[in-house]
Tab-separated table of N, CA and C in Angstrom:
chain	number	residue	atom	x	y	z
A	81	MET	N	144.792	118.254	-78.619
A	81	MET	CA	144.285	116.902	-78.743
A	81	MET	C	143.482	116.773	-80.023
A	82	GLU	N	143.788	115.778	-80.819
A	82	GLU	CA	143.102	115.580	-82.079
A	82	GLU	C	141.768	114.890	-81.862
A	83	SER	N	140.820	115.174	-82.735
A	83	SER	CA	139.515	114.528	-82.639
A	83	SER	C	139.519	113.241	-83.465
A	84	CYS	N	138.459	112.460	-83.297
A	84	CYS	CA	138.320	111.219	-84.071
A	84	CYS	C	138.136	111.559	-85.540
A	85	PRO	N	138.604	110.692	-86.408
A	85	PRO	CA	138.351	110.915	-87.829
A	85	PRO	C	136.840	110.923	-88.085
A	86	SER	N	136.404	111.799	-88.949
A	86	SER	CA	134.971	111.884	-89.215
A	86	SER	C	134.712	112.161	-90.687
A	87	VAL	N	133.471	111.926	-91.081
A	87	VAL	CA	133.043	112.215	-92.442
A	87	VAL	C	131.876	113.194	-92.387
A	88	LYS	N	131.712	113.955	-93.450
A	88	LYS	CA	130.630	114.940	-93.512
A	88	LYS	C	129.378	114.367	-94.157
A	89	ASN	N	129.577	113.495	-95.140
A	89	ASN	CA	128.416	112.842	-95.750
A	89	ASN	C	128.859	111.611	-96.522
A	90	ILE	N	127.889	110.766	-96.798
A	90	ILE	CA	128.079	109.614	-97.682
A	90	ILE	C	126.954	109.694	-98.700
A	91	LEU	N	127.326	109.662	-99.971
A	91	LEU	CA	126.354	109.802	-101.050
A	91	LEU	C	126.375	108.572	-101.947
A	92	LEU	N	125.209	108.133	-102.338
A	92	LEU	CA	125.064	107.110	-103.367
A	92	LEU	C	124.118	107.698	-104.399
A	93	LEU	N	124.685	108.052	-105.551
A	93	LEU	CA	123.919	108.690	-106.611
A	93	LEU	C	123.830	107.773	-107.814
A	94	ASP	N	122.830	108.020	-108.657
A	94	ASP	CA	122.714	107.225	-109.879
A	94	ASP	C	123.533	107.860	-110.997
A	95	SER	N	123.428	107.311	-112.189
A	95	SER	CA	124.258	107.773	-113.310
A	95	SER	C	123.822	109.134	-113.844
A	96	GLU	N	122.730	109.686	-113.309
A	96	GLU	CA	122.280	111.018	-113.711
A	96	GLU	C	122.498	112.038	-112.596
A	97	GLY	N	123.117	111.599	-111.501
A	97	GLY	CA	123.394	112.491	-110.383
A	97	GLY	C	122.242	112.621	-109.405
A	98	LEU	N	121.237	111.766	-109.527
A	98	LEU	CA	120.093	111.812	-108.618
A	98	LEU	C	120.321	110.896	-107.429
A	99	ARG	N	119.696	111.228	-106.320
A	99	ARG	CA	119.861	110.478	-105.078
A	99	ARG	C	119.332	109.048	-105.182
A	100	VAL	N	120.123	108.138	-104.650
A	100	VAL	CA	119.657	106.791	-104.365
A	100	VAL	C	119.590	106.663	-102.849
A	101	ALA	N	120.699	106.953	-102.171
A	101	ALA	CA	120.745	106.984	-100.710
A	101	ALA	C	121.806	107.994	-100.299
A	102	VAL	N	121.472	108.902	-99.419
A	102	VAL	CA	122.441	109.876	-98.930
A	102	VAL	C	122.272	110.029	-97.423
A	103	LYS	N	123.357	110.386	-96.772
A	103	LYS	CA	123.319	110.628	-95.333
A	103	LYS	C	124.301	111.759	-95.040
A	104	TYR	N	123.802	112.838	-94.430
A	104	TYR	CA	124.630	113.982	-94.056
A	104	TYR	C	124.837	113.969	-92.550
A	105	TYR	N	126.070	114.285	-92.117
A	105	TYR	CA	126.407	114.245	-90.704
A	105	TYR	C	126.796	115.601	-90.134
A	106	THR	N	126.840	116.635	-90.962
A	106	THR	CA	127.175	117.979	-90.489
A	106	THR	C	126.134	118.961	-91.005
A	107	ASP	N	126.192	120.172	-90.486
A	107	ASP	CA	125.274	121.225	-90.920
A	107	ASP	C	125.911	122.131	-91.971
A	108	ASP	N	126.926	121.633	-92.662
A	108	ASP	CA	127.561	122.436	-93.713
A	108	ASP	C	126.572	122.753	-94.830
A	109	TRP	N	125.581	121.917	-95.003
A	109	TRP	CA	124.538	122.104	-96.000
A	109	TRP	C	123.206	122.078	-95.253
A	110	PRO	N	122.744	123.261	-94.778
A	110	PRO	CA	121.604	123.293	-93.858
A	110	PRO	C	120.244	122.977	-94.486
A	111	THR	N	120.073	123.260	-95.764
A	111	THR	CA	118.764	123.035	-96.388
A	111	THR	C	118.845	121.893	-97.380
A	112	ASN	N	117.690	121.355	-97.690
A	112	ASN	CA	117.643	120.273	-98.660
A	112	ASN	C	118.110	120.754	-100.041
A	113	SER	N	117.766	121.990	-100.395
A	113	SER	CA	118.191	122.507	-101.698
A	113	SER	C	119.713	122.683	-101.755
A	114	SER	N	120.343	123.059	-100.646
A	114	SER	CA	121.806	123.185	-100.648
A	114	SER	C	122.466	121.808	-100.734
A	115	LYS	N	121.844	120.802	-100.119
A	115	LYS	CA	122.361	119.434	-100.219
A	115	LYS	C	122.262	118.938	-101.661
A	116	GLU	N	121.121	119.164	-102.285
A	116	GLU	CA	120.948	118.734	-103.681
A	116	GLU	C	121.899	119.476	-104.612
A	117	ALA	N	122.126	120.754	-104.364
A	117	ALA	CA	123.058	121.530	-105.184
A	117	ALA	C	124.480	120.990	-105.023
A	118	PHE	N	124.861	120.642	-103.783
A	118	PHE	CA	126.175	120.053	-103.542
A	118	PHE	C	126.310	118.726	-104.294
A	119	GLU	N	125.286	117.881	-104.196
A	119	GLU	CA	125.319	116.583	-104.876
A	119	GLU	C	125.457	116.761	-106.384
A	120	LYS	N	124.713	117.694	-106.950
A	120	LYS	CA	124.774	117.938	-108.394
A	120	LYS	C	126.163	118.454	-108.788
A	121	SER	N	126.727	119.352	-107.970
A	121	SER	CA	128.059	119.903	-108.262
A	121	SER	C	129.126	118.815	-108.206
A	122	VAL	N	129.059	117.974	-107.176
A	122	VAL	CA	130.029	116.886	-107.036
A	122	VAL	C	129.896	115.919	-108.209
A	123	PHE	N	128.669	115.588	-108.553
A	123	PHE	CA	128.445	114.671	-109.667
A	123	PHE	C	128.988	115.252	-110.968
A	124	THR	N	128.703	116.524	-111.221
A	124	THR	CA	129.165	117.177	-112.447
A	124	THR	C	130.689	117.206	-112.517
A	125	LYS	N	131.326	117.468	-111.375
A	125	LYS	CA	132.800	117.539	-111.343
A	125	LYS	C	133.439	116.176	-111.590
A	126	THR	N	132.787	115.102	-111.151
A	126	THR	CA	133.419	113.778	-111.201
A	126	THR	C	132.915	112.862	-112.303
A	127	GLN	N	131.860	113.215	-112.989
A	127	GLN	CA	131.251	112.277	-113.942
A	127	GLN	C	132.140	111.913	-115.126
A	128	LYS	N	133.071	112.764	-115.483
A	128	LYS	CA	133.924	112.479	-116.646
A	128	LYS	C	135.141	111.622	-116.295
A	129	THR	N	135.330	111.347	-115.006
A	129	THR	CA	136.482	110.542	-114.597
A	129	THR	C	136.151	109.059	-114.706
A	130	ASN	N	137.187	108.249	-114.653
A	130	ASN	CA	137.010	106.806	-114.732
A	130	ASN	C	137.393	106.189	-113.390
A	131	ALA	N	136.448	106.218	-112.445
A	131	ALA	CA	136.714	105.703	-111.104
A	131	ALA	C	136.038	104.349	-110.920
A	132	ARG	N	136.213	103.470	-111.901
A	132	ARG	CA	135.539	102.167	-111.827
A	132	ARG	C	136.417	101.091	-111.203
A	133	THR	N	137.709	101.155	-111.413
A	133	THR	CA	138.576	100.110	-110.870
A	133	THR	C	139.156	100.504	-109.509
A	134	GLU	N	139.491	101.763	-109.350
A	134	GLU	CA	140.050	102.243	-108.093
A	134	GLU	C	139.355	103.529	-107.683
A	135	SER	N	139.416	103.822	-106.394
A	135	SER	CA	138.839	105.071	-105.890
A	135	SER	C	139.646	106.255	-106.393
A	136	GLU	N	138.975	107.355	-106.587
A	136	GLU	CA	139.613	108.607	-106.981
A	136	GLU	C	139.403	109.622	-105.864
A	137	ILE	N	140.221	110.671	-105.868
A	137	ILE	CA	140.130	111.707	-104.850
A	137	ILE	C	140.082	113.064	-105.525
A	138	THR	N	139.327	113.982	-104.920
A	138	THR	CA	139.298	115.354	-105.408
A	138	THR	C	139.043	116.294	-104.235
A	139	MET	N	139.473	117.537	-104.402
A	139	MET	CA	139.152	118.598	-103.440
A	139	MET	C	138.019	119.403	-104.045
A	140	PHE	N	137.013	119.693	-103.227
A	140	PHE	CA	135.866	120.449	-103.721
A	140	PHE	C	135.277	121.252	-102.573
A	141	GLU	N	135.234	122.568	-102.715
A	141	GLU	CA	134.686	123.461	-101.694
A	141	GLU	C	135.290	123.186	-100.308
A	142	ASN	N	136.603	123.088	-100.240
A	142	ASN	CA	137.333	122.820	-98.991
A	142	ASN	C	136.957	121.479	-98.353
A	143	ASN	N	136.589	120.523	-99.171
A	143	ASN	CA	136.288	119.175	-98.707
A	143	ASN	C	137.084	118.173	-99.527
A	144	ILE	N	137.424	117.082	-98.882
A	144	ILE	CA	138.044	115.961	-99.595
A	144	ILE	C	136.920	115.009	-99.970
A	145	ILE	N	136.857	114.657	-101.239
A	145	ILE	CA	135.835	113.725	-101.693
A	145	ILE	C	136.526	112.532	-102.336
A	146	ILE	N	136.225	111.362	-101.804
A	146	ILE	CA	136.721	110.107	-102.376
A	146	ILE	C	135.523	109.453	-103.045
A	147	TYR	N	135.709	108.955	-104.266
A	147	TYR	CA	134.562	108.404	-104.985
A	147	TYR	C	134.950	107.200	-105.820
A	148	LYS	N	133.934	106.417	-106.128
A	148	LYS	CA	134.109	105.216	-106.934
A	148	LYS	C	132.789	104.916	-107.631
A	149	PHE	N	132.871	104.402	-108.860
A	149	PHE	CA	131.668	104.103	-109.629
A	149	PHE	C	131.536	102.599	-109.830
A	150	ALA	N	130.297	102.134	-109.879
A	150	ALA	CA	130.000	100.735	-110.207
A	150	ALA	C	128.747	100.729	-111.059
A	151	GLN	N	128.867	100.287	-112.280
A	151	GLN	CA	127.768	100.275	-113.240
A	151	GLN	C	127.082	101.629	-113.264
A	152	ASP	N	125.817	101.721	-112.824
A	152	ASP	CA	125.117	103.007	-112.866
A	152	ASP	C	124.982	103.656	-111.485
A	153	LEU	N	125.871	103.279	-110.559
A	153	LEU	CA	125.878	103.883	-109.224
A	153	LEU	C	127.204	104.593	-108.968
A	154	HIS	N	127.126	105.733	-108.297
A	154	HIS	CA	128.297	106.523	-107.959
A	154	HIS	C	128.342	106.664	-106.440
A	155	PHE	N	129.419	106.171	-105.821
A	155	PHE	CA	129.616	106.196	-104.375
A	155	PHE	C	130.554	107.348	-104.028
A	156	PHE	N	130.180	108.176	-103.036
A	156	PHE	CA	130.996	109.300	-102.601
A	156	PHE	C	131.070	109.330	-101.078
A	157	VAL	N	132.242	109.655	-100.545
A	157	VAL	CA	132.397	109.940	-99.117
A	157	VAL	C	133.134	111.265	-99.023
A	158	THR	N	132.577	112.194	-98.227
A	158	THR	CA	133.143	113.536	-98.082
A	158	THR	C	133.678	113.725	-96.669
A	159	GLY	N	134.863	114.277	-96.594
A	159	GLY	CA	135.455	114.629	-95.300
A	159	GLY	C	135.992	116.042	-95.367
A	160	GLY	N	136.297	116.606	-94.214
A	160	GLY	CA	136.876	117.939	-94.169
A	160	GLY	C	138.274	117.932	-94.763
A	161	ASP	N	138.775	119.114	-95.119
A	161	ASP	CA	140.093	119.183	-95.754
A	161	ASP	C	141.223	118.824	-94.808
A	162	GLU	N	140.948	118.727	-93.499
A	162	GLU	CA	141.977	118.335	-92.537
A	162	GLU	C	141.969	116.830	-92.263
A	163	GLU	N	141.012	116.105	-92.830
A	163	GLU	CA	140.906	114.662	-92.577
A	163	GLU	C	141.946	113.880	-93.379
A	164	ASN	N	142.244	112.696	-92.901
A	164	ASN	CA	143.188	111.802	-93.565
A	164	ASN	C	142.487	111.121	-94.742
A	165	GLU	N	143.056	111.275	-95.931
A	165	GLU	CA	142.454	110.722	-97.141
A	165	GLU	C	142.365	109.201	-97.096
A	166	LEU	N	143.338	108.554	-96.471
A	166	LEU	CA	143.327	107.092	-96.399
A	166	LEU	C	142.171	106.582	-95.549
A	167	ILE	N	141.860	107.295	-94.486
A	167	ILE	CA	140.735	106.881	-93.640
A	167	ILE	C	139.414	107.066	-94.393
A	168	ILE	N	139.264	108.187	-95.074
A	168	ILE	CA	138.048	108.418	-95.853
A	168	ILE	C	137.930	107.372	-96.961
A	169	SER	N	139.058	107.043	-97.571
A	169	SER	CA	139.066	106.013	-98.612
A	169	SER	C	138.674	104.648	-98.054
A	170	THR	N	139.105	104.353	-96.839
A	170	THR	CA	138.747	103.090	-96.194
A	170	THR	C	137.249	103.029	-95.918
A	171	VAL	N	136.660	104.159	-95.533
A	171	VAL	CA	135.209	104.218	-95.328
A	171	VAL	C	134.488	103.934	-96.642
A	172	LEU	N	134.941	104.593	-97.713
A	172	LEU	CA	134.327	104.371	-99.024
A	172	LEU	C	134.440	102.912	-99.443
A	173	GLN	N	135.612	102.334	-99.299
A	173	GLN	CA	135.811	100.945	-99.714
A	173	GLN	C	134.950	99.997	-98.878
A	174	GLY	N	134.840	100.275	-97.579
A	174	GLY	CA	133.978	99.458	-96.723
A	174	GLY	C	132.528	99.535	-97.149
A	175	PHE	N	132.056	100.742	-97.454
A	175	PHE	CA	130.676	100.932	-97.920
A	175	PHE	C	130.458	100.237	-99.264
A	176	PHE	N	131.384	100.467	-100.188
A	176	PHE	CA	131.292	99.885	-101.527
A	176	PHE	C	131.253	98.352	-101.462
A	177	ASP	N	132.171	97.766	-100.704
A	177	ASP	CA	132.247	96.301	-100.599
A	177	ASP	C	131.052	95.723	-99.846
A	178	ALA	N	130.590	96.410	-98.797
A	178	ALA	CA	129.428	95.926	-98.040
A	178	ALA	C	128.181	95.927	-98.912
A	179	VAL	N	128.004	96.979	-99.704
A	179	VAL	CA	126.859	97.024	-100.624
A	179	VAL	C	126.969	95.888	-101.637
A	180	GLY	N	128.184	95.645	-102.130
A	180	GLY	CA	128.395	94.527	-103.058
A	180	GLY	C	128.031	93.191	-102.430
A	181	LEU	N	128.402	92.992	-101.177
A	181	LEU	CA	128.053	91.750	-100.477
A	181	LEU	C	126.545	91.640	-100.264
A	182	LEU	N	125.928	92.723	-99.827
A	182	LEU	CA	124.492	92.700	-99.543
A	182	LEU	C	123.653	92.521	-100.801
A	183	LEU	N	124.129	93.066	-101.912
A	183	LEU	CA	123.402	92.931	-103.177
A	183	LEU	C	123.886	91.728	-103.979
A	184	ARG	N	124.703	90.900	-103.347
A	184	ARG	CA	125.231	89.662	-103.938
A	184	ARG	C	125.933	89.922	-105.275
A	185	GLY	N	126.731	90.988	-105.301
A	185	GLY	CA	127.543	91.297	-106.474
A	185	GLY	C	126.801	92.003	-107.587
A	186	ASN	N	125.482	92.132	-107.484
A	186	ASN	CA	124.684	92.783	-108.520
A	186	ASN	C	124.460	94.242	-108.132
A	187	VAL	N	125.527	95.048	-108.238
A	187	VAL	CA	125.484	96.437	-107.783
A	187	VAL	C	125.018	97.328	-108.929
A	188	ASP	N	123.715	97.577	-108.984
A	188	ASP	CA	123.155	98.516	-109.947
A	188	ASP	C	121.983	99.243	-109.296
A	189	LYS	N	121.477	100.269	-109.973
A	189	LYS	CA	120.452	101.127	-109.391
A	189	LYS	C	119.186	100.348	-109.045
A	190	LYS	N	118.742	99.493	-109.931
A	190	LYS	CA	117.502	98.744	-109.703
A	190	LYS	C	117.615	97.885	-108.447
A	191	GLU	N	118.702	97.160	-108.338
A	191	GLU	CA	118.916	96.288	-107.181
A	191	GLU	C	119.085	97.121	-105.903
A	192	ALA	N	119.759	98.265	-106.018
A	192	ALA	CA	119.957	99.140	-104.856
A	192	ALA	C	118.627	99.693	-104.359
A	193	LEU	N	117.761	100.096	-105.263
A	193	LEU	CA	116.460	100.623	-104.852
A	193	LEU	C	115.582	99.532	-104.245
A	194	GLU	N	115.678	98.312	-104.771
A	194	GLU	CA	114.903	97.208	-104.208
A	194	GLU	C	115.386	96.833	-102.813
A	195	ASN	N	116.649	97.116	-102.508
A	195	ASN	CA	117.234	96.796	-101.203
A	195	ASN	C	117.682	98.056	-100.471
A	196	LEU	N	116.943	99.128	-100.645
A	196	LEU	CA	117.309	100.409	-100.049
A	196	LEU	C	117.392	100.326	-98.531
A	197	ASP	N	116.547	99.524	-97.915
A	197	ASP	CA	116.596	99.368	-96.457
A	197	ASP	C	117.944	98.825	-96.003
A	198	LEU	N	118.493	97.874	-96.757
A	198	LEU	CA	119.800	97.314	-96.401
A	198	LEU	C	120.907	98.353	-96.561
A	199	ILE	N	120.817	99.160	-97.605
A	199	ILE	CA	121.836	100.182	-97.841
A	199	ILE	C	121.790	101.247	-96.747
A	200	LEU	N	120.597	101.647	-96.330
A	200	LEU	CA	120.485	102.638	-95.263
A	200	LEU	C	120.979	102.076	-93.932
A	201	LEU	N	120.688	100.810	-93.663
A	201	LEU	CA	121.240	100.166	-92.466
A	201	LEU	C	122.763	100.112	-92.540
A	202	CYS	N	123.264	99.864	-93.726
A	202	CYS	CA	124.710	99.815	-93.963
A	202	CYS	C	125.343	101.168	-93.609
A	203	LEU	N	124.724	102.252	-94.040
A	203	LEU	CA	125.230	103.589	-93.702
A	203	LEU	C	125.236	103.801	-92.192
A	204	ASP	N	124.182	103.326	-91.519
A	204	ASP	CA	124.103	103.474	-90.061
A	204	ASP	C	125.167	102.660	-89.338
A	205	GLU	N	125.546	101.529	-89.893
A	205	GLU	CA	126.581	100.695	-89.269
A	205	GLU	C	127.980	101.269	-89.475
A	206	ILE	N	128.182	102.002	-90.563
A	206	ILE	CA	129.498	102.540	-90.886
A	206	ILE	C	129.798	103.808	-90.094
A	207	VAL	N	128.867	104.749	-90.088
A	207	VAL	CA	129.086	106.060	-89.481
A	207	VAL	C	127.882	106.426	-88.617
A	208	ASP	N	128.153	107.006	-87.462
A	208	ASP	CA	127.099	107.512	-86.588
A	208	ASP	C	127.455	108.935	-86.174
A	209	GLY	N	126.651	109.878	-86.610
A	209	GLY	CA	126.913	111.271	-86.266
A	209	GLY	C	128.213	111.807	-86.826
A	210	GLY	N	128.689	111.213	-87.900
A	210	GLY	CA	129.941	111.644	-88.519
A	210	GLY	C	131.151	110.860	-88.042
A	211	ILE	N	131.022	110.151	-86.924
A	211	ILE	CA	132.127	109.360	-86.380
A	211	ILE	C	132.137	107.988	-87.037
A	212	ILE	N	133.299	107.580	-87.496
A	212	ILE	CA	133.440	106.298	-88.192
A	212	ILE	C	133.411	105.171	-87.166
A	213	LEU	N	132.487	104.230	-87.363
A	213	LEU	CA	132.340	103.099	-86.445
A	213	LEU	C	132.989	101.830	-86.975
A	214	GLU	N	132.803	101.564	-88.260
A	214	GLU	CA	133.257	100.291	-88.828
A	214	GLU	C	133.601	100.485	-90.293
A	215	THR	N	134.673	99.811	-90.743
A	215	THR	CA	135.044	99.895	-92.163
A	215	THR	C	135.225	98.518	-92.799
A	216	ASP	N	135.108	97.452	-92.030
A	216	ASP	CA	135.261	96.104	-92.566
A	216	ASP	C	133.946	95.669	-93.209
A	217	ALA	N	133.969	95.467	-94.523
A	217	ALA	CA	132.748	95.180	-95.280
A	217	ALA	C	132.027	93.926	-94.790
A	218	SER	N	132.757	92.876	-94.459
A	218	SER	CA	132.090	91.642	-94.033
A	218	SER	C	131.411	91.832	-92.672
A	219	VAL	N	132.010	92.613	-91.777
A	219	VAL	CA	131.386	92.897	-90.477
A	219	VAL	C	130.133	93.746	-90.682
A	220	ILE	N	130.238	94.761	-91.532
A	220	ILE	CA	129.098	95.636	-91.811
A	220	ILE	C	127.951	94.831	-92.409
A	221	ALA	N	128.251	94.034	-93.436
A	221	ALA	CA	127.215	93.229	-94.093
A	221	ALA	C	126.611	92.221	-93.119
A	222	GLY	N	127.432	91.646	-92.252
A	222	GLY	CA	126.927	90.695	-91.263
A	222	GLY	C	125.964	91.341	-90.288
A	223	LYS	N	126.308	92.552	-89.809
A	223	LYS	CA	125.420	93.268	-88.889
A	223	LYS	C	124.118	93.651	-89.577
A	224	VAL	N	124.214	94.118	-90.815
A	224	VAL	CA	123.019	94.514	-91.556
A	224	VAL	C	122.138	93.294	-91.815
A	225	ALA	N	122.756	92.176	-92.195
A	225	ALA	CA	121.985	90.962	-92.456
A	225	ALA	C	121.294	90.473	-91.193
A	226	SER	N	121.953	90.604	-90.048
A	226	SER	CA	121.325	90.148	-88.808
A	226	SER	C	120.187	91.072	-88.396
A	227	HIS	N	120.257	92.364	-88.765
A	227	HIS	CA	119.154	93.284	-88.478
A	227	HIS	C	117.957	92.999	-89.371
A	228	SER	N	118.213	92.550	-90.574
A	228	SER	CA	117.133	92.392	-91.545
A	228	SER	C	116.544	90.989	-91.555
A	229	VAL	N	116.913	90.163	-90.588
A	229	VAL	CA	116.414	88.791	-90.542
A	229	VAL	C	114.923	88.803	-90.255
A	230	ASP	N	114.199	88.073	-91.053
A	230	ASP	CA	112.780	87.858	-90.801
A	230	ASP	C	112.666	86.527	-90.082
A	231	SER	N	112.626	86.569	-88.753
A	231	SER	CA	112.659	85.330	-87.983
A	231	SER	C	111.383	84.523	-88.153
A	232	GLY	N	110.357	85.123	-88.765
A	232	GLY	CA	109.125	84.378	-89.008
A	232	GLY	C	109.185	83.554	-90.285
A	233	ALA	N	110.163	83.801	-91.110
A	233	ALA	CA	110.281	83.061	-92.368
A	233	ALA	C	110.766	81.643	-92.083
A	234	PRO	N	110.332	80.681	-92.882
A	234	PRO	CA	110.816	79.319	-92.677
A	234	PRO	C	112.324	79.238	-92.899
A	235	LEU	N	112.982	78.342	-92.169
A	235	LEU	CA	114.441	78.232	-92.261
A	235	LEU	C	114.908	77.959	-93.674
A	236	SER	N	114.110	77.264	-94.476
A	236	SER	CA	114.526	76.939	-95.846
A	236	SER	C	114.632	78.178	-96.726
A	237	GLU	N	113.953	79.276	-96.335
A	237	GLU	CA	113.986	80.501	-97.138
A	237	GLU	C	114.980	81.530	-96.597
A	238	GLN	N	115.754	81.168	-95.568
A	238	GLN	CA	116.721	82.087	-94.991
A	238	GLN	C	118.127	81.724	-95.446
A	239	THR	N	118.988	82.719	-95.505
A	239	THR	CA	120.389	82.445	-95.805
A	239	THR	C	121.018	81.803	-94.575
A	240	ILE	N	122.215	81.294	-94.729
A	240	ILE	CA	122.885	80.635	-93.601
A	240	ILE	C	123.080	81.611	-92.444
A	241	SER	N	123.530	82.834	-92.747
A	241	SER	CA	123.749	83.801	-91.666
A	241	SER	C	122.429	84.175	-90.999
A	242	GLN	N	121.361	84.277	-91.788
A	242	GLN	CA	120.056	84.579	-91.210
A	242	GLN	C	119.572	83.420	-90.342
A	243	ALA	N	119.785	82.192	-90.822
A	243	ALA	CA	119.374	81.019	-90.050
A	243	ALA	C	120.153	80.940	-88.738
A	244	LEU	N	121.453	81.214	-88.782
A	244	LEU	CA	122.257	81.214	-87.553
A	244	LEU	C	121.796	82.303	-86.588
A	245	ALA	N	121.481	83.482	-87.125
A	245	ALA	CA	120.994	84.566	-86.269
A	245	ALA	C	119.655	84.191	-85.637
A	246	THR	N	118.782	83.551	-86.401
A	246	THR	CA	117.498	83.101	-85.866
A	246	THR	C	117.707	82.056	-84.782
A	247	ALA	N	118.600	81.106	-85.036
A	247	ALA	CA	118.889	80.065	-84.046
A	247	ALA	C	119.471	80.687	-82.771
A	248	ARG	N	120.368	81.653	-82.936
A	248	ARG	CA	120.969	82.337	-81.790
A	248	ARG	C	119.892	83.064	-80.981
A	249	GLU	N	118.971	83.707	-81.696
A	249	GLU	CA	117.884	84.432	-81.036
A	249	GLU	C	116.976	83.479	-80.251
A	250	HIS	N	116.630	82.337	-80.854
A	250	HIS	CA	115.791	81.348	-80.169
A	250	HIS	C	116.509	80.773	-78.953
A	251	LEU	N	117.811	80.506	-79.088
A	251	LEU	CA	118.600	79.976	-77.980
A	251	LEU	C	118.663	80.999	-76.831
A	252	THR	N	118.886	82.255	-77.178
A	252	THR	CA	118.952	83.293	-76.162
A	252	THR	C	117.618	83.415	-75.428
A	253	ARG	N	116.507	83.370	-76.180
A	253	ARG	CA	115.196	83.440	-75.554
A	253	ARG	C	114.954	82.270	-74.612
A	254	SER	N	115.351	81.066	-75.055
A	254	SER	CA	115.119	79.882	-74.221
A	254	SER	C	115.996	79.903	-72.963
A	255	LEU	N	117.199	80.474	-73.044
A	255	LEU	CA	118.068	80.570	-71.879
A	255	LEU	C	117.591	81.634	-70.896
A	256	LEU	N	116.935	82.659	-71.401
A	256	LEU	CA	116.468	83.735	-70.537
A	256	LEU	C	115.141	83.430	-69.852
A	257	LYS	N	114.474	82.347	-70.249
A	257	LYS	CA	113.178	81.991	-69.634
A	257	LYS	C	113.350	81.432	-68.251
């Protein structure tokens, strides 16, 4: 019996190979120094490629790594060598597109760091414990936006999706009373 498709980690690095947001789902890299060494090795191996328009794939240390670059950010998804490359690629594309939606198309390091909470929520919506939960960018961004709603903010300062989520929350509260 085959297991569910899974990923080992999702990395978002800057143009110098430093962490912006990372999430590991296996114990293949038990220490923080081994994780950083892996990230540096992956970055060094892929930095000379041109993965700006389409995702690229590489094998590294018996892992499949799918990656894509946007301005000064480098997106990576790692799976085991037995995983399906198309599924890992779909995870990467979902993450990449969801981040683009959440950052309103301004995908760069500064904007990513200012919205790091949204990116980390995005990672949690995509994968849990290595198991892939969602790959549709609009669904991921919608869930993340609904989690990050500040229901105390005036409606004029909320986006439409945030306003709808707030209205839904108020309606649910009033029905449960």
